[in-house]
PDB file of C-alpha atoms in Angstrom:
ATOM      1  CA  GLY S   1     118.533 266.122  -2.092  1.00 55.00           C
ATOM      2  CA  GLN S   2     121.396 268.491  -1.879  1.00 64.00           C
ATOM      3  CA  GLN S   3     121.194 271.697  -4.106  1.00 78.00           C
ATOM      4  CA  LEU S   4     124.105 273.768  -5.400  1.00 90.00           C
ATOM      5  CA  ASN S   5     123.441 277.371  -6.293  1.00 93.00           C
ATOM      6  CA  GLN S   6     126.185 278.751  -8.654  1.00 96.00           C
ATOM      7  CA  SER S   7     126.530 282.337  -9.620  1.00 96.00           C
ATOM      8  CA  PRO S   8     126.777 284.304 -11.743  1.00 97.00           C
ATOM      9  CA  GLN S   9     125.122 282.373 -14.415  1.00 96.00           C
ATOM     10  CA  SER S  10     127.073 284.098 -17.058  1.00 96.00           C
ATOM     11  CA  MET S  11     130.042 286.661 -17.362  1.00 96.00           C
ATOM     12  CA  PHE S  12     131.301 288.889 -20.083  1.00 96.00           C
ATOM     13  CA  ILE S  13     134.694 290.218 -19.189  1.00 95.00           C
ATOM     14  CA  GLN S  14     137.695 291.904 -20.954  1.00 97.00           C
ATOM     15  CA  GLU S  15     140.876 290.018 -21.504  1.00 97.00           C
ATOM     16  CA  GLY S  16     143.158 290.608 -18.630  1.00 97.00           C
ATOM     17  CA  GLU S  17     140.387 291.141 -16.018  1.00 97.00           C
ATOM     18  CA  ASP S  18     140.051 289.020 -12.961  1.00 97.00           C
ATOM     19  CA  VAL S  19     136.949 286.687 -12.510  1.00 96.00           C
ATOM     20  CA  SER S  20     135.115 285.472  -9.535  1.00 97.00           C
ATOM     21  CA  MET S  21     132.399 282.925  -9.233  1.00 97.00           C
ATOM     22  CA  ASN S  22     130.882 281.071  -6.336  1.00 97.00           C
ATOM     23  CA  CYS S  23     128.857 278.136  -5.257  1.00 97.00           C
ATOM     24  CA  THR S  24     126.622 277.648  -2.181  1.00 95.00           C
ATOM     25  CA  SER S  25     125.121 274.506  -0.849  1.00 93.00           C
ATOM     26  CA  SER S  26     121.921 273.856   1.210  1.00 89.00           C
ATOM     27  CA  SER S  27     124.019 271.406   3.325  1.00 89.00           C
ATOM     28  CA  ILE S  28     127.544 270.738   4.378  1.00 91.00           C
ATOM     29  CA  PHE S  29     130.024 269.372   1.928  1.00 91.00           C
ATOM     30  CA  ASN S  30     133.209 267.475   2.666  1.00 90.00           C
ATOM     31  CA  THR S  31     134.662 268.072  -0.809  1.00 93.00           C
ATOM     32  CA  TRP S  32     134.348 270.772  -3.421  1.00 95.00           C
ATOM     33  CA  LEU S  33     135.315 270.190  -6.969  1.00 96.00           C
ATOM     34  CA  TRP S  34     135.470 272.801  -9.848  1.00 98.00           C
ATOM     35  CA  TYR S  35     135.347 271.793 -13.471  1.00 98.00           C
ATOM     36  CA  LYS S  36     135.522 273.451 -16.786  1.00 98.00           C
ATOM     37  CA  GLN S  37     133.644 272.349 -19.908  1.00 98.00           C
ATOM     38  CA  GLU S  38     134.577 273.692 -23.347  1.00 96.00           C
ATOM     39  CA  PRO S  39     132.142 273.316 -26.317  1.00 92.00           C
ATOM     40  CA  GLY S  40     132.082 269.654 -27.667  1.00 91.00           C
ATOM     41  CA  GLU S  41     134.062 268.411 -24.686  1.00 95.00           C
ATOM     42  CA  GLY S  42     133.399 266.816 -21.263  1.00 96.00           C
ATOM     43  CA  PRO S  43     134.065 268.612 -18.105  1.00 97.00           C
ATOM     44  CA  VAL S  44     137.698 268.769 -16.985  1.00 97.00           C
ATOM     45  CA  LEU S  45     138.675 268.742 -13.340  1.00 96.00           C
ATOM     46  CA  LEU S  46     140.427 271.996 -12.408  1.00 97.00           C
ATOM     47  CA  ILE S  47     140.670 272.032  -8.580  1.00 96.00           C
ATOM     48  CA  ALA S  48     139.741 269.685  -5.731  1.00 95.00           C
ATOM     49  CA  LEU S  49     139.290 271.067  -2.092  1.00 95.00           C
ATOM     50  CA  TYR S  50     139.085 268.663   0.832  1.00 93.00           C
ATOM     51  CA  LYS S  51     139.336 270.876   4.013  1.00 93.00           C
ATOM     52  CA  ALA S  52     137.315 273.737   5.219  1.00 94.00           C
ATOM     53  CA  GLY S  53     139.247 277.010   4.773  1.00 94.00           C
ATOM     54  CA  GLU S  54     141.521 275.423   2.263  1.00 94.00           C
ATOM     55  CA  LEU S  55     142.992 277.665  -0.555  1.00 96.00           C
ATOM     56  CA  THR S  56     144.239 275.878  -3.536  1.00 96.00           C
ATOM     57  CA  SER S  57     145.805 277.239  -6.735  1.00 96.00           C
ATOM     58  CA  ASN S  58     146.357 275.864 -10.204  1.00 95.00           C
ATOM     59  CA  GLY S  59     148.124 278.368 -12.446  1.00 96.00           C
ATOM     60  CA  ARG S  60     145.989 281.510 -12.684  1.00 97.00           C
ATOM     61  CA  LEU S  61     143.064 279.643 -10.920  1.00 97.00           C
ATOM     62  CA  THR S  62     142.481 279.754  -7.171  1.00 98.00           C
ATOM     63  CA  ALA S  63     139.692 278.089  -5.242  1.00 98.00           C
ATOM     64  CA  GLN S  64     138.729 278.227  -1.618  1.00 97.00           C
ATOM     65  CA  PHE S  65     136.620 275.844   0.572  1.00 96.00           C
ATOM     66  CA  GLY S  66     134.426 278.077   2.714  1.00 95.00           C
ATOM     67  CA  ILE S  67     134.757 277.853   6.399  1.00 95.00           C
ATOM     68  CA  THR S  68     131.073 276.942   6.823  1.00 93.00           C
ATOM     69  CA  ARG S  69     131.580 274.103   4.419  1.00 93.00           C
ATOM     70  CA  LYS S  70     128.550 275.281   2.587  1.00 94.00           C
ATOM     71  CA  ASP S  71     130.252 277.426   0.024  1.00 96.00           C
ATOM     72  CA  SER S  72     133.247 277.563  -2.368  1.00 97.00           C
ATOM     73  CA  PHE S  73     134.756 280.223  -4.629  1.00 97.00           C
ATOM     74  CA  LEU S  74     136.773 280.075  -7.827  1.00 98.00           C
ATOM     75  CA  ASN S  75     138.968 283.041  -8.965  1.00 98.00           C
ATOM     76  CA  ILE S  76     140.694 283.372 -12.253  1.00 98.00           C
ATOM     77  CA  SER S  77     143.297 286.102 -12.551  1.00 97.00           C
ATOM     78  CA  ALA S  78     144.359 287.917 -15.648  1.00 97.00           C
ATOM     79  CA  SER S  79     141.869 286.173 -17.942  1.00 97.00           C
ATOM     80  CA  ILE S  80     142.776 285.027 -21.569  1.00 97.00           C
ATOM     81  CA  PRO S  81     140.714 283.960 -24.476  1.00 95.00           C
ATOM     82  CA  SER S  82     141.223 280.342 -23.750  1.00 96.00           C
ATOM     83  CA  ASP S  83     139.466 280.702 -20.401  1.00 97.00           C
ATOM     84  CA  VAL S  84     136.142 280.647 -22.305  1.00 97.00           C
ATOM     85  CA  GLY S  85     133.899 278.013 -21.295  1.00 97.00           C
ATOM     86  CA  ILE S  86     131.334 276.869 -18.621  1.00 97.00           C
ATOM     87  CA  TYR S  87     132.639 276.376 -15.080  1.00 98.00           C
ATOM     88  CA  PHE S  88     130.806 274.073 -12.815  1.00 97.00           C
ATOM     89  CA  CYS S  89     131.122 273.455  -9.032  1.00 97.00           C
ATOM     90  CA  ALA S  90     130.372 269.991  -7.750  1.00 96.00           C
ATOM     91  CA  GLY S  91     130.149 268.242  -4.419  1.00 92.00           C
ATOM     92  CA  PRO S  92     129.372 264.712  -3.139  1.00 88.00           C
ATOM     93  CA  SER S  93     125.575 263.940  -2.913  1.00 80.00           C
ATOM     94  CA  THR S  94     126.602 260.445  -1.505  1.00 75.00           C
ATOM     95  CA  ALA S  95     130.098 258.968  -0.641  1.00 65.00           C
ATOM     96  CA  ARG S  96     130.730 258.555  -4.350  1.00 73.00           C
ATOM     97  CA  GLN S  97     128.224 260.527  -6.350  1.00 85.00           C
ATOM     98  CA  LEU S  98     128.406 264.091  -7.402  1.00 91.00           C
ATOM     99  CA  THR S  99     125.840 267.040  -7.583  1.00 93.00           C
ATOM    100  CA  PHE S 100     126.678 269.748  -9.952  1.00 95.00           C
ATOM    101  CA  GLY S 101     125.984 273.373  -9.813  1.00 95.00           C
ATOM    102  CA  SER S 102     124.078 275.164 -12.701  1.00 95.00           C
ATOM    103  CA  GLY S 103     127.291 276.445 -14.230  1.00 96.00           C
ATOM    104  CA  THR S 104     128.881 279.780 -14.986  1.00 97.00           C
ATOM    105  CA  GLN S 105     129.256 280.746 -18.719  1.00 97.00           C
ATOM    106  CA  LEU S 106     132.473 282.747 -19.076  1.00 97.00           C
ATOM    107  CA  THR S 107     133.155 284.815 -22.164  1.00 97.00           C
ATOM    108  CA  VAL S 108     136.358 286.691 -22.554  1.00 96.00           C
ATOM    109  CA  LEU S 109     136.312 289.717 -24.850  1.00 93.00           C
ATOM    110  CA  PRO S 110     139.548 290.627 -26.623  1.00 88.00           C
TER     111      PRO S 110
ATOM    112  CA  SER L   1     143.928 260.426 -14.575  1.00 76.00           C
ATOM    113  CA  ALA L   2     142.244 257.853 -16.779  1.00 86.00           C
ATOM    114  CA  VAL L   3     141.813 258.302 -20.419  1.00 93.00           C
ATOM    115  CA  ILE L   4     138.199 257.875 -21.369  1.00 97.00           C
ATOM    116  CA  SER L   5     136.717 257.595 -24.861  1.00 97.00           C
ATOM    117  CA  GLN L   6     133.094 257.457 -26.014  1.00 98.00           C
ATOM    118  CA  LYS L   7     131.449 256.254 -29.252  1.00 98.00           C
ATOM    119  CA  PRO L   8     129.666 257.754 -31.176  1.00 98.00           C
ATOM    120  CA  SER L   9     130.800 261.267 -30.536  1.00 97.00           C
ATOM    121  CA  ARG L  10     127.491 262.566 -31.927  1.00 97.00           C
ATOM    122  CA  ASP L  11     124.430 261.072 -33.790  1.00 98.00           C
ATOM    123  CA  ILE L  12     121.211 262.158 -35.318  1.00 98.00           C
ATOM    124  CA  CYS L  13     118.350 259.631 -34.708  1.00 97.00           C
ATOM    125  CA  GLN L  14     114.819 259.147 -35.648  1.00 97.00           C
ATOM    126  CA  ARG L  15     112.057 259.107 -32.967  1.00 97.00           C
ATOM    127  CA  GLY L  16     111.217 255.616 -31.799  1.00 97.00           C
ATOM    128  CA  THR L  17     114.670 254.083 -32.500  1.00 98.00           C
ATOM    129  CA  SER L  18     117.314 253.261 -29.872  1.00 98.00           C
ATOM    130  CA  LEU L  19     121.014 254.226 -29.695  1.00 98.00           C
ATOM    131  CA  THR L  20     123.853 252.455 -27.619  1.00 98.00           C
ATOM    132  CA  ILE L  21     126.569 254.626 -26.413  1.00 98.00           C
ATOM    133  CA  GLN L  22     129.971 253.004 -25.569  1.00 98.00           C
ATOM    134  CA  CYS L  23     132.403 254.079 -22.908  1.00 98.00           C
ATOM    135  CA  GLN L  24     135.991 252.720 -22.915  1.00 98.00           C
ATOM    136  CA  VAL L  25     138.513 253.488 -20.106  1.00 97.00           C
ATOM    137  CA  ASP L  26     142.279 252.770 -20.436  1.00 96.00           C
ATOM    138  CA  SER L  27     142.509 251.376 -16.931  1.00 94.00           C
ATOM    139  CA  GLN L  28     140.367 249.250 -14.554  1.00 93.00           C
ATOM    140  CA  VAL L  29     137.899 251.282 -12.551  1.00 91.00           C
ATOM    141  CA  THR L  30     135.305 250.054  -9.934  1.00 89.00           C
ATOM    142  CA  MET L  31     132.671 252.605 -10.651  1.00 90.00           C
ATOM    143  CA  MET L  32     131.372 254.233 -13.786  1.00 94.00           C
ATOM    144  CA  PHE L  33     128.788 256.892 -14.053  1.00 96.00           C
ATOM    145  CA  TRP L  34     126.357 258.102 -16.819  1.00 97.00           C
ATOM    146  CA  TYR L  35     125.180 261.641 -16.941  1.00 97.00           C
ATOM    147  CA  ARG L  36     122.697 263.605 -19.147  1.00 97.00           C
ATOM    148  CA  GLN L  37     123.329 267.131 -20.024  1.00 97.00           C
ATOM    149  CA  GLN L  38     120.340 268.738 -21.631  1.00 96.00           C
ATOM    150  CA  PRO L  39     120.943 271.776 -23.833  1.00 93.00           C
ATOM    151  CA  GLY L  40     122.215 274.790 -21.866  1.00 91.00           C
ATOM    152  CA  GLN L  41     121.863 272.855 -18.544  1.00 93.00           C
ATOM    153  CA  SER L  42     124.019 271.239 -16.034  1.00 95.00           C
ATOM    154  CA  LEU L  43     124.926 267.464 -15.525  1.00 96.00           C
ATOM    155  CA  THR L  44     122.326 265.094 -14.115  1.00 94.00           C
ATOM    156  CA  LEU L  45     123.356 261.781 -13.004  1.00 94.00           C
ATOM    157  CA  ILE L  46     121.424 258.893 -14.656  1.00 96.00           C
ATOM    158  CA  ALA L  47     122.958 255.912 -13.004  1.00 95.00           C
ATOM    159  CA  THR L  48     125.921 254.456 -11.351  1.00 94.00           C
ATOM    160  CA  ALA L  49     127.449 251.207 -12.957  1.00 94.00           C
ATOM    161  CA  ASN L  50     129.530 248.766 -11.053  1.00 88.00           C
ATOM    162  CA  GLN L  51     131.007 245.619 -12.810  1.00 84.00           C
ATOM    163  CA  GLY L  52     129.041 242.523 -12.131  1.00 82.00           C
ATOM    164  CA  SER L  53     125.917 244.099 -10.665  1.00 83.00           C
ATOM    165  CA  GLU L  54     122.859 245.897 -11.846  1.00 88.00           C
ATOM    166  CA  ALA L  55     123.162 249.598 -12.377  1.00 93.00           C
ATOM    167  CA  THR L  56     121.646 251.917  -9.756  1.00 93.00           C
ATOM    168  CA  TYR L  57     119.400 254.508 -11.293  1.00 95.00           C
ATOM    169  CA  GLU L  58     118.636 258.020 -10.025  1.00 93.00           C
ATOM    170  CA  SER L  59     115.208 259.158  -9.433  1.00 92.00           C
ATOM    171  CA  GLY L  60     113.407 259.926 -12.764  1.00 94.00           C
ATOM    172  CA  PHE L  61     115.431 257.391 -14.688  1.00 96.00           C
ATOM    173  CA  VAL L  62     114.496 253.770 -15.272  1.00 96.00           C
ATOM    174  CA  ILE L  63     116.160 250.720 -16.669  1.00 96.00           C
ATOM    175  CA  ASP L  64     113.696 250.136 -19.440  1.00 97.00           C
ATOM    176  CA  LYS L  65     114.473 253.598 -20.931  1.00 98.00           C
ATOM    177  CA  PHE L  66     118.236 253.568 -20.186  1.00 98.00           C
ATOM    178  CA  PRO L  67     119.568 250.048 -19.953  1.00 97.00           C
ATOM    179  CA  ILE L  68     123.156 249.943 -18.998  1.00 97.00           C
ATOM    180  CA  SER L  69     125.787 247.093 -19.314  1.00 95.00           C
ATOM    181  CA  ARG L  70     129.064 246.830 -17.416  1.00 95.00           C
ATOM    182  CA  PRO L  71     130.587 243.713 -18.650  1.00 93.00           C
ATOM    183  CA  ASN L  72     134.142 244.324 -17.186  1.00 93.00           C
ATOM    184  CA  LEU L  73     136.220 246.930 -15.397  1.00 93.00           C
ATOM    185  CA  THR L  74     137.103 249.065 -18.501  1.00 95.00           C
ATOM    186  CA  PHE L  75     133.880 249.250 -20.441  1.00 96.00           C
ATOM    187  CA  SER L  76     130.233 250.272 -20.205  1.00 97.00           C
ATOM    188  CA  THR L  77     127.363 251.011 -22.432  1.00 97.00           C
ATOM    189  CA  LEU L  78     124.209 253.134 -22.028  1.00 98.00           C
ATOM    190  CA  THR L  79     121.211 252.550 -24.428  1.00 98.00           C
ATOM    191  CA  VAL L  80     118.718 255.311 -25.003  1.00 98.00           C
ATOM    192  CA  SER L  81     115.538 253.387 -25.867  1.00 98.00           C
ATOM    193  CA  ASN L  82     112.506 254.385 -27.874  1.00 98.00           C
ATOM    194  CA  MET L  83     113.902 257.862 -28.256  1.00 98.00           C
ATOM    195  CA  SER L  84     111.885 261.118 -28.512  1.00 97.00           C
ATOM    196  CA  PRO L  85     112.997 264.678 -29.266  1.00 97.00           C
ATOM    197  CA  GLU L  86     113.160 265.295 -25.465  1.00 97.00           C
ATOM    198  CA  ASP L  87     116.087 262.807 -25.256  1.00 98.00           C
ATOM    199  CA  SER L  88     118.199 265.222 -27.313  1.00 97.00           C
ATOM    200  CA  SER L  89     121.202 265.760 -25.017  1.00 98.00           C
ATOM    201  CA  ILE L  90     124.838 265.209 -24.444  1.00 98.00           C
ATOM    202  CA  TYR L  91     125.455 261.954 -22.676  1.00 98.00           C
ATOM    203  CA  LEU L  92     128.718 261.685 -20.597  1.00 98.00           C
ATOM    204  CA  CYS L  93     130.353 258.782 -18.854  1.00 98.00           C
ATOM    205  CA  SER L  94     132.685 259.355 -16.081  1.00 97.00           C
ATOM    206  CA  VAL L  95     134.939 257.312 -13.726  1.00 95.00           C
ATOM    207  CA  GLU L  96     136.145 257.830 -10.166  1.00 89.00           C
ATOM    208  CA  GLY L  97     139.738 259.152  -9.867  1.00 84.00           C
ATOM    209  CA  SER L  98     140.724 256.250  -7.590  1.00 76.00           C
ATOM    210  CA  SER L  99     138.973 253.716  -5.485  1.00 66.00           C
ATOM    211  CA  GLY L 100     136.764 255.494  -3.069  1.00 69.00           C
ATOM    212  CA  SER L 101     137.682 258.979  -4.486  1.00 77.00           C
ATOM    213  CA  THR L 102     135.098 261.692  -4.807  1.00 85.00           C
ATOM    214  CA  GLU L 103     136.878 263.002  -7.963  1.00 91.00           C
ATOM    215  CA  GLN L 104     135.514 262.074 -11.293  1.00 94.00           C
ATOM    216  CA  PHE L 105     136.867 262.200 -14.767  1.00 95.00           C
ATOM    217  CA  PHE L 106     134.693 262.564 -17.819  1.00 97.00           C
ATOM    218  CA  GLY L 107     134.715 261.280 -21.326  1.00 97.00           C
ATOM    219  CA  PRO L 108     134.166 263.640 -24.237  1.00 97.00           C
ATOM    220  CA  GLY L 109     130.499 263.145 -24.358  1.00 98.00           C
ATOM    221  CA  THR L 110     127.999 261.802 -27.012  1.00 98.00           C
ATOM    222  CA  ARG L 111     125.872 264.623 -28.621  1.00 97.00           C
ATOM    223  CA  LEU L 112     122.460 263.017 -29.502  1.00 98.00           C
ATOM    224  CA  THR L 113     119.922 264.706 -31.570  1.00 97.00           C
ATOM    225  CA  VAL L 114     116.479 263.042 -31.942  1.00 98.00           C
ATOM    226  CA  LEU L 115     114.266 264.172 -34.871  1.00 96.00           C
TER     227      LEU L 115
END
């Protein structure tokens, strides 16, 4: 089946710094989704991408759908303590099922 | 997006027992999904549940171990049967954003610990 490789596995950054994480696929995706999961909660959808080359923002978050359709990037600008959590990329393994990346654990230091 | 609740939010169970997890949605949805998230790991799809039909299980998951019910368009249950410590995980239900949509929205999860 399709596999998603997400990196980095974890990040420790200072408050105010920018963050970048990425996800690559072994095959072409038509959709890329980015989720954030906080402790004790389910994943929350942050950004959905539907077109190769698409760049979409949600506040301080920006995500891009790679031109090759095999990768996607998520950037967080000017990080704040509430950005702490695990960020997952996801893409459709079938028309309506999702495959998730391994996650990026983000820690923001004051 | 739909509001999704799960019960229980957490439980501690003894080996060999079974636990049924409930997932309730505030609107009618065609497809519901059940995931397992082992400690420190990503999400793995257990099965897809459509109302009025048998659930479709992913490789490595079987109905005898994880029976699923989907009695109507707003509710589903997942049972973890004959539990062992290896079943200790977070179990999450999700629903598709709209009919045919790839986007999924998740419940808060059920944290299960098996002793």
